[in-house]
PDB file of C-alpha atoms in Angstrom:
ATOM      1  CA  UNK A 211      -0.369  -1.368 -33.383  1.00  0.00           C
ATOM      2  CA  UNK A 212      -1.451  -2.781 -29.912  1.00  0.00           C
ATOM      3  CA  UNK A 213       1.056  -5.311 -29.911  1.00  0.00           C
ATOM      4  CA  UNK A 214       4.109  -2.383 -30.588  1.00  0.00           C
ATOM      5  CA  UNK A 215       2.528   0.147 -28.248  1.00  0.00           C
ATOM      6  CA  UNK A 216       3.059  -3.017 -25.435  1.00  0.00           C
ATOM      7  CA  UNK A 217       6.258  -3.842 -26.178  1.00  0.00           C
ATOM      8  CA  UNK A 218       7.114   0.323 -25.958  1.00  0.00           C
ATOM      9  CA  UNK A 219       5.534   0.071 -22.813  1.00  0.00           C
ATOM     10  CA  UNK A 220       7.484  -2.728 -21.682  1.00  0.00           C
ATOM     11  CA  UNK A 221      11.119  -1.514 -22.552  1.00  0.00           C
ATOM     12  CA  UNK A 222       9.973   1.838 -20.528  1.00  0.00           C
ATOM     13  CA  UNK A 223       8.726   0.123 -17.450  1.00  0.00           C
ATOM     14  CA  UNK A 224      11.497  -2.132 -17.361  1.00  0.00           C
ATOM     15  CA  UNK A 225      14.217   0.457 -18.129  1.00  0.00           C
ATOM     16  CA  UNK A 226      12.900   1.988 -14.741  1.00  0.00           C
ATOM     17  CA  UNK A 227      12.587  -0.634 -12.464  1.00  0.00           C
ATOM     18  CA  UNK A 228      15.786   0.702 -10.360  1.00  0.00           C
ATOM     19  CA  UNK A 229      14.207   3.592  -9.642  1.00  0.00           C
ATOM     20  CA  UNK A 230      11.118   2.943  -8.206  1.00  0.00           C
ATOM     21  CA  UNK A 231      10.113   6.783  -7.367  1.00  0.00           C
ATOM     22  CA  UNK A 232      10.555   7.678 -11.272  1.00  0.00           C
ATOM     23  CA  UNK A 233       7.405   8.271 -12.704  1.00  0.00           C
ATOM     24  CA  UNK A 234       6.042   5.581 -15.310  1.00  0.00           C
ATOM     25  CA  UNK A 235       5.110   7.121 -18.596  1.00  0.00           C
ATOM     26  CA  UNK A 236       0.928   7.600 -18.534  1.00  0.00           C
ATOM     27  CA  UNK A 237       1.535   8.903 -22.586  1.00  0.00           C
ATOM     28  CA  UNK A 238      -1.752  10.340 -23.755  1.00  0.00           C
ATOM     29  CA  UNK A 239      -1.425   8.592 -26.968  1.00  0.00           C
ATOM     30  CA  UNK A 240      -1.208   5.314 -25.233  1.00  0.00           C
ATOM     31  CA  UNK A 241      -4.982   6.275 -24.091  1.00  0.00           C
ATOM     32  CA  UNK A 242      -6.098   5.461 -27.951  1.00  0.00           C
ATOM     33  CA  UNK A 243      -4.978   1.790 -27.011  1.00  0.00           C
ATOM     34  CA  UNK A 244      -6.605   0.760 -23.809  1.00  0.00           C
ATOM     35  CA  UNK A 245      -4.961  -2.140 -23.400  1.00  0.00           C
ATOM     36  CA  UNK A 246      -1.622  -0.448 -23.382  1.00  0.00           C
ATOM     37  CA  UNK A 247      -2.766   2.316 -21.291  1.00  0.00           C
ATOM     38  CA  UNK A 248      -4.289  -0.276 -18.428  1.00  0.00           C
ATOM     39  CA  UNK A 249      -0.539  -2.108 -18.441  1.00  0.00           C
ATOM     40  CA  UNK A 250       0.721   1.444 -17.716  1.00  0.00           C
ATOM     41  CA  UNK A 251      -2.345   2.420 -14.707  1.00  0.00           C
ATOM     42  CA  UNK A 252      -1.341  -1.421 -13.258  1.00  0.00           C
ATOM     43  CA  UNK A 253       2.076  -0.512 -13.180  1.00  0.00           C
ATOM     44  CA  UNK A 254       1.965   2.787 -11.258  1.00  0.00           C
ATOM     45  CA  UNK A 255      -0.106   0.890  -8.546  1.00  0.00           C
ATOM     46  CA  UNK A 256       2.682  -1.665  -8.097  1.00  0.00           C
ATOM     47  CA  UNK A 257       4.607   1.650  -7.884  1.00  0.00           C
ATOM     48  CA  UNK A 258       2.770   3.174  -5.129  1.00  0.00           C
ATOM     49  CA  UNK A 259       2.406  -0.007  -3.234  1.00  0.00           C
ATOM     50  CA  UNK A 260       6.494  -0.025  -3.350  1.00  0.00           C
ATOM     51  CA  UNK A 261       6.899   3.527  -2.144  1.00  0.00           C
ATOM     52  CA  UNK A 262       4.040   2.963   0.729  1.00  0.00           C
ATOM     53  CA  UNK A 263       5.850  -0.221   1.396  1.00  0.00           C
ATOM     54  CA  UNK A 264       9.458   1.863   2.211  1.00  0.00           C
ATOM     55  CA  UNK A 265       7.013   4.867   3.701  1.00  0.00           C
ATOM     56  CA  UNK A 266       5.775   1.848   6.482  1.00  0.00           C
ATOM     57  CA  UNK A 267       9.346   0.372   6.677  1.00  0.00           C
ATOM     58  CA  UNK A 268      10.741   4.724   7.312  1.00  0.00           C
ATOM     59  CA  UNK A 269       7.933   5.250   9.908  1.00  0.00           C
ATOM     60  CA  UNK A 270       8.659   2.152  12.313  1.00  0.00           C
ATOM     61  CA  UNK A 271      12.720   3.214  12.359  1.00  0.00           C
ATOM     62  CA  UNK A 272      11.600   6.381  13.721  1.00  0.00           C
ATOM     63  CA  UNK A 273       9.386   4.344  15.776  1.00  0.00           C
ATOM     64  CA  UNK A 274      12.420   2.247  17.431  1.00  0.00           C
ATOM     65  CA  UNK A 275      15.152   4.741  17.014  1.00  0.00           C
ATOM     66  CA  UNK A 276      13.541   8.566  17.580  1.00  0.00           C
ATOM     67  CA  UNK A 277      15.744   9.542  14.170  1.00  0.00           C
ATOM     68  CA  UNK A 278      13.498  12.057  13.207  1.00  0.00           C
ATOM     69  CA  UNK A 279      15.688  12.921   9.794  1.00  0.00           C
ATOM     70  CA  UNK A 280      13.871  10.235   8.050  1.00  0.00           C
ATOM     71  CA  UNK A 281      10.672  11.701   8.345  1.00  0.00           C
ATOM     72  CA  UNK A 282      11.508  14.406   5.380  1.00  0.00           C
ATOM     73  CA  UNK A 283      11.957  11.180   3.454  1.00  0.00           C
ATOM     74  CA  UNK A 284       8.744  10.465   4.226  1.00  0.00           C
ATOM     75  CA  UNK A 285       6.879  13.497   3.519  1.00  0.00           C
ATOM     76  CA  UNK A 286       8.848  13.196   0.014  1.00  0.00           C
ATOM     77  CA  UNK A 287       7.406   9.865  -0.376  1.00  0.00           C
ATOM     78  CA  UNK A 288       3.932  10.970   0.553  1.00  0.00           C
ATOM     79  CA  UNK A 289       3.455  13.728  -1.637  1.00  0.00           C
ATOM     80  CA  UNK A 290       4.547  11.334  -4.116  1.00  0.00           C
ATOM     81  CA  UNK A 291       1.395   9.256  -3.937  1.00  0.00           C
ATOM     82  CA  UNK A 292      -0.541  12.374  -3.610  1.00  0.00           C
ATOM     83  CA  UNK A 293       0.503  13.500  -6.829  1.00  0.00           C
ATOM     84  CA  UNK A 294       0.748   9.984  -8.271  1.00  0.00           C
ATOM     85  CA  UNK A 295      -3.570   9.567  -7.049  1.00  0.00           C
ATOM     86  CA  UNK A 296      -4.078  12.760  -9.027  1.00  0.00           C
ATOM     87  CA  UNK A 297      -2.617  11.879 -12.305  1.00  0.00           C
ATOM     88  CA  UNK A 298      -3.969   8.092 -12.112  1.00  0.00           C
ATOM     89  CA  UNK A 299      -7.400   8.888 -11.563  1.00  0.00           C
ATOM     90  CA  UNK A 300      -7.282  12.098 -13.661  1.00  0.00           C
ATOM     91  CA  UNK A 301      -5.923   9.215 -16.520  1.00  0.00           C
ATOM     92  CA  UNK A 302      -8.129   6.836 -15.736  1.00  0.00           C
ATOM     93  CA  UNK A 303     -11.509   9.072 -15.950  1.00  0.00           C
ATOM     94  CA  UNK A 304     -10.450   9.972 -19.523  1.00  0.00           C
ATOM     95  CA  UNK A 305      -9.280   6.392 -20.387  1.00  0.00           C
ATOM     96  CA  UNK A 306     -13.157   5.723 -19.567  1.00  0.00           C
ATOM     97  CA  UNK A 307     -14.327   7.839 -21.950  1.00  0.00           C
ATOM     98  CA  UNK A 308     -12.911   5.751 -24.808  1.00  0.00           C
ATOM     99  CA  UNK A 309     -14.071   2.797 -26.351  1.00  0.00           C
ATOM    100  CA  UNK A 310     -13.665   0.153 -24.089  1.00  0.00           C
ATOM    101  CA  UNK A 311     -14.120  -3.609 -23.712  1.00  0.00           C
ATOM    102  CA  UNK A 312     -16.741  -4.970 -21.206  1.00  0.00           C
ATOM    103  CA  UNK A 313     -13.281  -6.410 -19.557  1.00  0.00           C
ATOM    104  CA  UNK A 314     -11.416  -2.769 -19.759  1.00  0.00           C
ATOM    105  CA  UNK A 315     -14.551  -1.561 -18.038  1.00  0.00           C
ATOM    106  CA  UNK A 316     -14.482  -3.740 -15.429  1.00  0.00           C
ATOM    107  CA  UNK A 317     -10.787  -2.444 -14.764  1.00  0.00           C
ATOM    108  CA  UNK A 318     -11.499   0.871 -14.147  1.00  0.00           C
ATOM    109  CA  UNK A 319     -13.203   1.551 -10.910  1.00  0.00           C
ATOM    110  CA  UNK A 320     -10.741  -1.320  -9.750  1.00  0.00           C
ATOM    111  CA  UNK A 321      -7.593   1.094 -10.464  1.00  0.00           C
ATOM    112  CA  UNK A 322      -9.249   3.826  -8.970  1.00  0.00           C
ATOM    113  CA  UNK A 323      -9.708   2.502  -5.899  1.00  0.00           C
ATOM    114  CA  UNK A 324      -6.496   0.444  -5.771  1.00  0.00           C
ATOM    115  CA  UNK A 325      -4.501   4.221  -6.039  1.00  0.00           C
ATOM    116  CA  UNK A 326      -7.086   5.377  -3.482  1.00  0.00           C
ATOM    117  CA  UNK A 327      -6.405   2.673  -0.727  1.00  0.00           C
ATOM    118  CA  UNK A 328      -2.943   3.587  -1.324  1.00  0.00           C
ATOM    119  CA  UNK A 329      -2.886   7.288  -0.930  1.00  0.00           C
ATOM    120  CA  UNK A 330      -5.127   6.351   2.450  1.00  0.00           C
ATOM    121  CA  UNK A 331      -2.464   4.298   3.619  1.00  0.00           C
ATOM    122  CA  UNK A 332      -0.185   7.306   2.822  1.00  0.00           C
ATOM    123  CA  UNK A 333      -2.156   9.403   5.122  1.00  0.00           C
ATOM    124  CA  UNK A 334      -2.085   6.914   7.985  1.00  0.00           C
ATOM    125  CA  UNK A 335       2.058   6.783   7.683  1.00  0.00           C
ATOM    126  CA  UNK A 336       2.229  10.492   8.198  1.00  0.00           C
ATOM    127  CA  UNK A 337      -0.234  10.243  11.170  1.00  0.00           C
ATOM    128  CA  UNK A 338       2.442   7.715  12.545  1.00  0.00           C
ATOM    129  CA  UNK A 339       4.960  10.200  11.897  1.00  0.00           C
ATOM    130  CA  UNK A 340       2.765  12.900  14.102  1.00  0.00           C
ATOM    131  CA  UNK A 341       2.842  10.004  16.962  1.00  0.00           C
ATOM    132  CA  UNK A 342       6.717   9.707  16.655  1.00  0.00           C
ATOM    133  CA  UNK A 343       6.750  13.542  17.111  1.00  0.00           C
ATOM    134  CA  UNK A 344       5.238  13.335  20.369  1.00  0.00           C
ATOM    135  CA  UNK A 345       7.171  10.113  21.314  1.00  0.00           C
ATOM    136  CA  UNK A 346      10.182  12.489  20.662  1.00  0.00           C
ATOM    137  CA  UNK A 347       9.156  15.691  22.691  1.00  0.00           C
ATOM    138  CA  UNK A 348       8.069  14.009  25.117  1.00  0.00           C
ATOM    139  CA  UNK A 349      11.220  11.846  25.671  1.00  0.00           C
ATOM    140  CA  UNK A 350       8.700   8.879  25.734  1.00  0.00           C
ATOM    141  CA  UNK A 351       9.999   5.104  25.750  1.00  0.00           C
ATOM    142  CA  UNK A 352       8.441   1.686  24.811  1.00  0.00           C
ATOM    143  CA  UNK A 353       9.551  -1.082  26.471  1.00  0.00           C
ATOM    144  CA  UNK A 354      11.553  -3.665  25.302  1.00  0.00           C
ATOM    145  CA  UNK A 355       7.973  -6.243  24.884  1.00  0.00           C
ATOM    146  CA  UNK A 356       6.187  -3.672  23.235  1.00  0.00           C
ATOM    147  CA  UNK A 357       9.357  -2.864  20.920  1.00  0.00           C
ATOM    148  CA  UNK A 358       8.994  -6.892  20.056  1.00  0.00           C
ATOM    149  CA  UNK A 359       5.381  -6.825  19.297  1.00  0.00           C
ATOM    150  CA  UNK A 360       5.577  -3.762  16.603  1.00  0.00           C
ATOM    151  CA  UNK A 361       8.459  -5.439  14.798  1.00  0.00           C
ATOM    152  CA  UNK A 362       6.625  -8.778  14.880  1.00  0.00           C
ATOM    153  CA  UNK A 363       3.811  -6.514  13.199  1.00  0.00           C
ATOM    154  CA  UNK A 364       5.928  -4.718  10.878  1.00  0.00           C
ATOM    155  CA  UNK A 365       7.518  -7.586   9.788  1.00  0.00           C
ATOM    156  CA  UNK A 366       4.131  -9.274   8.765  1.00  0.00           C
ATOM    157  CA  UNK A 367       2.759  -6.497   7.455  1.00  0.00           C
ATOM    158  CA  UNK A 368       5.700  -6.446   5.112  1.00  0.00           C
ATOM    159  CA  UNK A 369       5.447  -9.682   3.734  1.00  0.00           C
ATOM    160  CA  UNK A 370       1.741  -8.784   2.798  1.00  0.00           C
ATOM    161  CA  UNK A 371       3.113  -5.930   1.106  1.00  0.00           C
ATOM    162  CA  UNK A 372       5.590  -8.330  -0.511  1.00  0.00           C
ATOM    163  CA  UNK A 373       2.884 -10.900  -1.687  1.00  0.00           C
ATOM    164  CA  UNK A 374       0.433  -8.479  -2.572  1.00  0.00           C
ATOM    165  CA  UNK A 375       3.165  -6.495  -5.122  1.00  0.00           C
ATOM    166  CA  UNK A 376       3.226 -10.155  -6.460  1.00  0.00           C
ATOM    167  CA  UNK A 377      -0.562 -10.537  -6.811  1.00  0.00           C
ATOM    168  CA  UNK A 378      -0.496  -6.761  -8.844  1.00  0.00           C
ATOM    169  CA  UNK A 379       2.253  -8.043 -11.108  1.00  0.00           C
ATOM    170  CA  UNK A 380       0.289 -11.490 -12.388  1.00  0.00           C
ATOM    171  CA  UNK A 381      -3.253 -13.344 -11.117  1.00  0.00           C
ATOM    172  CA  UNK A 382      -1.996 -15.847  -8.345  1.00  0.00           C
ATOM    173  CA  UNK A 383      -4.446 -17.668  -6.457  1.00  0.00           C
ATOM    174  CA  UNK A 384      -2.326 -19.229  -4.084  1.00  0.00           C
ATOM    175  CA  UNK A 385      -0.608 -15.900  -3.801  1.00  0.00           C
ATOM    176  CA  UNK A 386      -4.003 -13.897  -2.554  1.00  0.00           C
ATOM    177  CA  UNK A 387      -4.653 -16.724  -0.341  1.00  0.00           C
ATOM    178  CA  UNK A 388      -1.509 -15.777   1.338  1.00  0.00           C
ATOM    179  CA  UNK A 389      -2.650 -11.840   1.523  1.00  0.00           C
ATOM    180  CA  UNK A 390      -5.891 -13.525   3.160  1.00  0.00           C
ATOM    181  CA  UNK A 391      -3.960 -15.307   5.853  1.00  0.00           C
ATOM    182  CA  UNK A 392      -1.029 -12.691   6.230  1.00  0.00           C
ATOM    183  CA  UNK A 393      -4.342 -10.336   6.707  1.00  0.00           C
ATOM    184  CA  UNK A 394      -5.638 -12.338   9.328  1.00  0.00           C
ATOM    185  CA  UNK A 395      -2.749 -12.966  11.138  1.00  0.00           C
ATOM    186  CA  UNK A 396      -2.200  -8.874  11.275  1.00  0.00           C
ATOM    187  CA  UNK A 397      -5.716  -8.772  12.866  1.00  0.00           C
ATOM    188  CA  UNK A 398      -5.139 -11.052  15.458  1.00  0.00           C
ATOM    189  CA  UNK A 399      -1.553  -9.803  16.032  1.00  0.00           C
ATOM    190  CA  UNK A 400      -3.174  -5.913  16.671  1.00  0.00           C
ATOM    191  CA  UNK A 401      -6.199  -7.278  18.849  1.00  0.00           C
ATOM    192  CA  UNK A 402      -3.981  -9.130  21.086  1.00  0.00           C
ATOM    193  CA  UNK A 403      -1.072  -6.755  21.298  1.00  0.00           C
ATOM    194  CA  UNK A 404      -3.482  -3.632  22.008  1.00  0.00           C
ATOM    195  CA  UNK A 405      -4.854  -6.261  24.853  1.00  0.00           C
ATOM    196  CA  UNK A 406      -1.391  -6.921  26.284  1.00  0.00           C
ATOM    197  CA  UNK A 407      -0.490  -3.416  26.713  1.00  0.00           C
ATOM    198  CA  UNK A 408      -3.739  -2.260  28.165  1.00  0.00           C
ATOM    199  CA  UNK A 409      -2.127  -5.158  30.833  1.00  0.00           C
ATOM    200  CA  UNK A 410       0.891  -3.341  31.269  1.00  0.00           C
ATOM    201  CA  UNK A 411      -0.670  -0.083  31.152  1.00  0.00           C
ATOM    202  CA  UNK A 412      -2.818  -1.554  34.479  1.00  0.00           C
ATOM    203  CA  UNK A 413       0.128  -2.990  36.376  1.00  0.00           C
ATOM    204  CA  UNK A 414       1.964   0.465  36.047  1.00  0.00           C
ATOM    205  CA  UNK A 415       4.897  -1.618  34.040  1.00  0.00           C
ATOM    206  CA  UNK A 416       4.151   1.051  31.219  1.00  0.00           C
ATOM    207  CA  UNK A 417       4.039   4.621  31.037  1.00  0.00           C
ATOM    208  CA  UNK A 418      -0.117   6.299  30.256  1.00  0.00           C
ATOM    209  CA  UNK A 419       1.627   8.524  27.163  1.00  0.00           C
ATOM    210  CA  UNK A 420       3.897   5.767  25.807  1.00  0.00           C
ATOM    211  CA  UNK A 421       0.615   3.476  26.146  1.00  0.00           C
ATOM    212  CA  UNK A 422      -1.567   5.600  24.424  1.00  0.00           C
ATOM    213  CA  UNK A 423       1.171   5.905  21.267  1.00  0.00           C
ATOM    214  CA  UNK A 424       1.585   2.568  21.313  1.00  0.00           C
ATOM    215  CA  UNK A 425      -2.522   1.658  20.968  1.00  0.00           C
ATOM    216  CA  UNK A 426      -2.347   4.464  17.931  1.00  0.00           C
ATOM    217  CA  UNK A 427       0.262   2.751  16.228  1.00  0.00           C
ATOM    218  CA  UNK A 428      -1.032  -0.501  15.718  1.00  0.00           C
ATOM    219  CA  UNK A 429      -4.338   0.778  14.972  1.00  0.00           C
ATOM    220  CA  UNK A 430      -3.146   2.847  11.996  1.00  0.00           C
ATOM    221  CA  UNK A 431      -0.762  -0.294  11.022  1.00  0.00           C
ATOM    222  CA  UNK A 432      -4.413  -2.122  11.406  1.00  0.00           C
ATOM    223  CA  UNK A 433      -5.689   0.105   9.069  1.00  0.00           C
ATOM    224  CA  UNK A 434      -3.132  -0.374   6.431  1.00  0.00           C
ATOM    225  CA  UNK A 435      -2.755  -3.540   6.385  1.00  0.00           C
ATOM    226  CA  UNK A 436      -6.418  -3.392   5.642  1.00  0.00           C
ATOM    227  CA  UNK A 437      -6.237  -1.444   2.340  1.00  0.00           C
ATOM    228  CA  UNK A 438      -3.858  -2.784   0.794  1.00  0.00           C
ATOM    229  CA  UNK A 439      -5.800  -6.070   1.517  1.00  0.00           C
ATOM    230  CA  UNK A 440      -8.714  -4.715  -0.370  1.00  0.00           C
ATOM    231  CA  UNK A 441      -6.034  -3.696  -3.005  1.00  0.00           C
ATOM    232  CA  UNK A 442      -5.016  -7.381  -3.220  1.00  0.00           C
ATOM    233  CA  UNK A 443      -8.574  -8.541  -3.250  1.00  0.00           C
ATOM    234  CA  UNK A 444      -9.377  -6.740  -6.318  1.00  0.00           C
ATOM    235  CA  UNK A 445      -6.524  -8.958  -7.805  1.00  0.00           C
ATOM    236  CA  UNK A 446      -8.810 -11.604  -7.588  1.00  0.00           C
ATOM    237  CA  UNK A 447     -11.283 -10.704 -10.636  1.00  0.00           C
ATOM    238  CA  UNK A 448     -11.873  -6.573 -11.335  1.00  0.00           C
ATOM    239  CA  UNK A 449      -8.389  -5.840 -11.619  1.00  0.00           C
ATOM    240  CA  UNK A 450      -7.873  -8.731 -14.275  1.00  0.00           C
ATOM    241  CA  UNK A 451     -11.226  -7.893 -16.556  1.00  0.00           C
ATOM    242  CA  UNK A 452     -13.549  -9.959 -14.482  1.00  0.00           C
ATOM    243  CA  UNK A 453     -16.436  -9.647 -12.748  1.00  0.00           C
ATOM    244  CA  UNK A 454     -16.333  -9.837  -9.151  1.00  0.00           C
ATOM    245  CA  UNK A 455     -17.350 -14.035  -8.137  1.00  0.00           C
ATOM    246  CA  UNK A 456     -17.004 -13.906  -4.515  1.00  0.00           C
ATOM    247  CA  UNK A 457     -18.709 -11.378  -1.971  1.00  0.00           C
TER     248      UNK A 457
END
């Protein structure tokens, strides 16, 4: 029975994979066969990590271009993950309470806490979106260096996004070593960009308000790119049935 419950599971997942906003099937009865009902958990946090992925991508347009239509997409996307942390945890609590393996066990607080960085993440995107709101009333500009600097960010930040979807889909090593570097690199890319505006910001080459934004925005990027590190690190052991080997 497990082995036709999966293969249900995987003709539904797949037959969805276009649409990444459709919700995957968390079927009750799958519940009675945990293994069948973890594939399904895993597979809505590859979900959310996609839709936080385009909510980051949404955000930084608005950031360069002041086109404040997108941010209803964004709001859509965010209450999205809101709902999608709901049902997930609500699924995974009573998934729990079922007979489960030491390895299934292991998986549980993992999935929790993966949905949870996400929907965090969520919350920092719409805070970006508040920032772009005052960028736009107040008819505030970055300049062209600082414009450089967040797309140099964004564009890391998106290929830890990238690698970390991969490290959610199947246990890569060499994959989460990436997500450790690509981490890294975001640090030192925030820390030093916060630095060289606080220049400008002192030789009166930038305006206070923009400057202040600007500081905001990579923090909160900072911050994101920290979950869904913590996301990826769970990739390591918990999320595959393992205890956790490394500290």
């Amino acid at each position: 029975m497990t082995k036709y419950y999966v293969e249900f599971l995987n003709r539904v997942i797949k037959s969805k994979e276009n649409d990444k906003k459709e919700k995957v099937l968390l079927d009750k009865l799958l519940l009675n066969t945990p293994v069948a009902a973890l594939k399904a958990s895993r597979s809505e946090i590859i979900r959310g990590t996609e839709i936080l992925k385009e909510m980051v991508i949404g955000v930084m347009q608005i950031v360069y271009t002041n086109d404040a239509k997108k941010m209803g997409f964004i709001a859509d996307d965010e209450a999205i993950i809101n709902e999608m942390q709901k049902d997930l945890t609500r699924y995974i609590v009573e998934l729990s309470r079922k007979e489960l393996t030491e390895s299934q066990s292991i998986m549980v607080p993992a999935m929790i806490s993966s949905i949870n960085n996400i929907e965090r993440s969520g919350d920092r995107v719409i805070e970006i979106c508040s920032l772009c709101n005052k960028k736009i009333d107040g008819n505030l500009s970055f300049t062209d260096t600082a414009i450089k600097e967040l797309k140099e960010l964004e564009s890391t930040m998106i290929e830890l996004f990238d690698n970390a979807i991969i490290c959610l889909g199947e246990r890569n090593y060499e994959v989460i070593e990436k997500v450790v570097e690509l981490e890294n690199k975001i640090d030192n890319l925030s820390e030093t960009f916060q630095e060289n505006h606080i220049k400008r910001l002192n030789e009166g080459t930038c305006n206070v308000d923009s400057g202040v934004l600007f500081i905001d925005i990579v923090g909160h990027l900072e911050r994101i790119a920290d979950h869904i590190y913590k996301i990826s690190m769970y990739t390591k052991d918990e999320l595959f049935g393992e205890k956790r080997k490394y500290k």
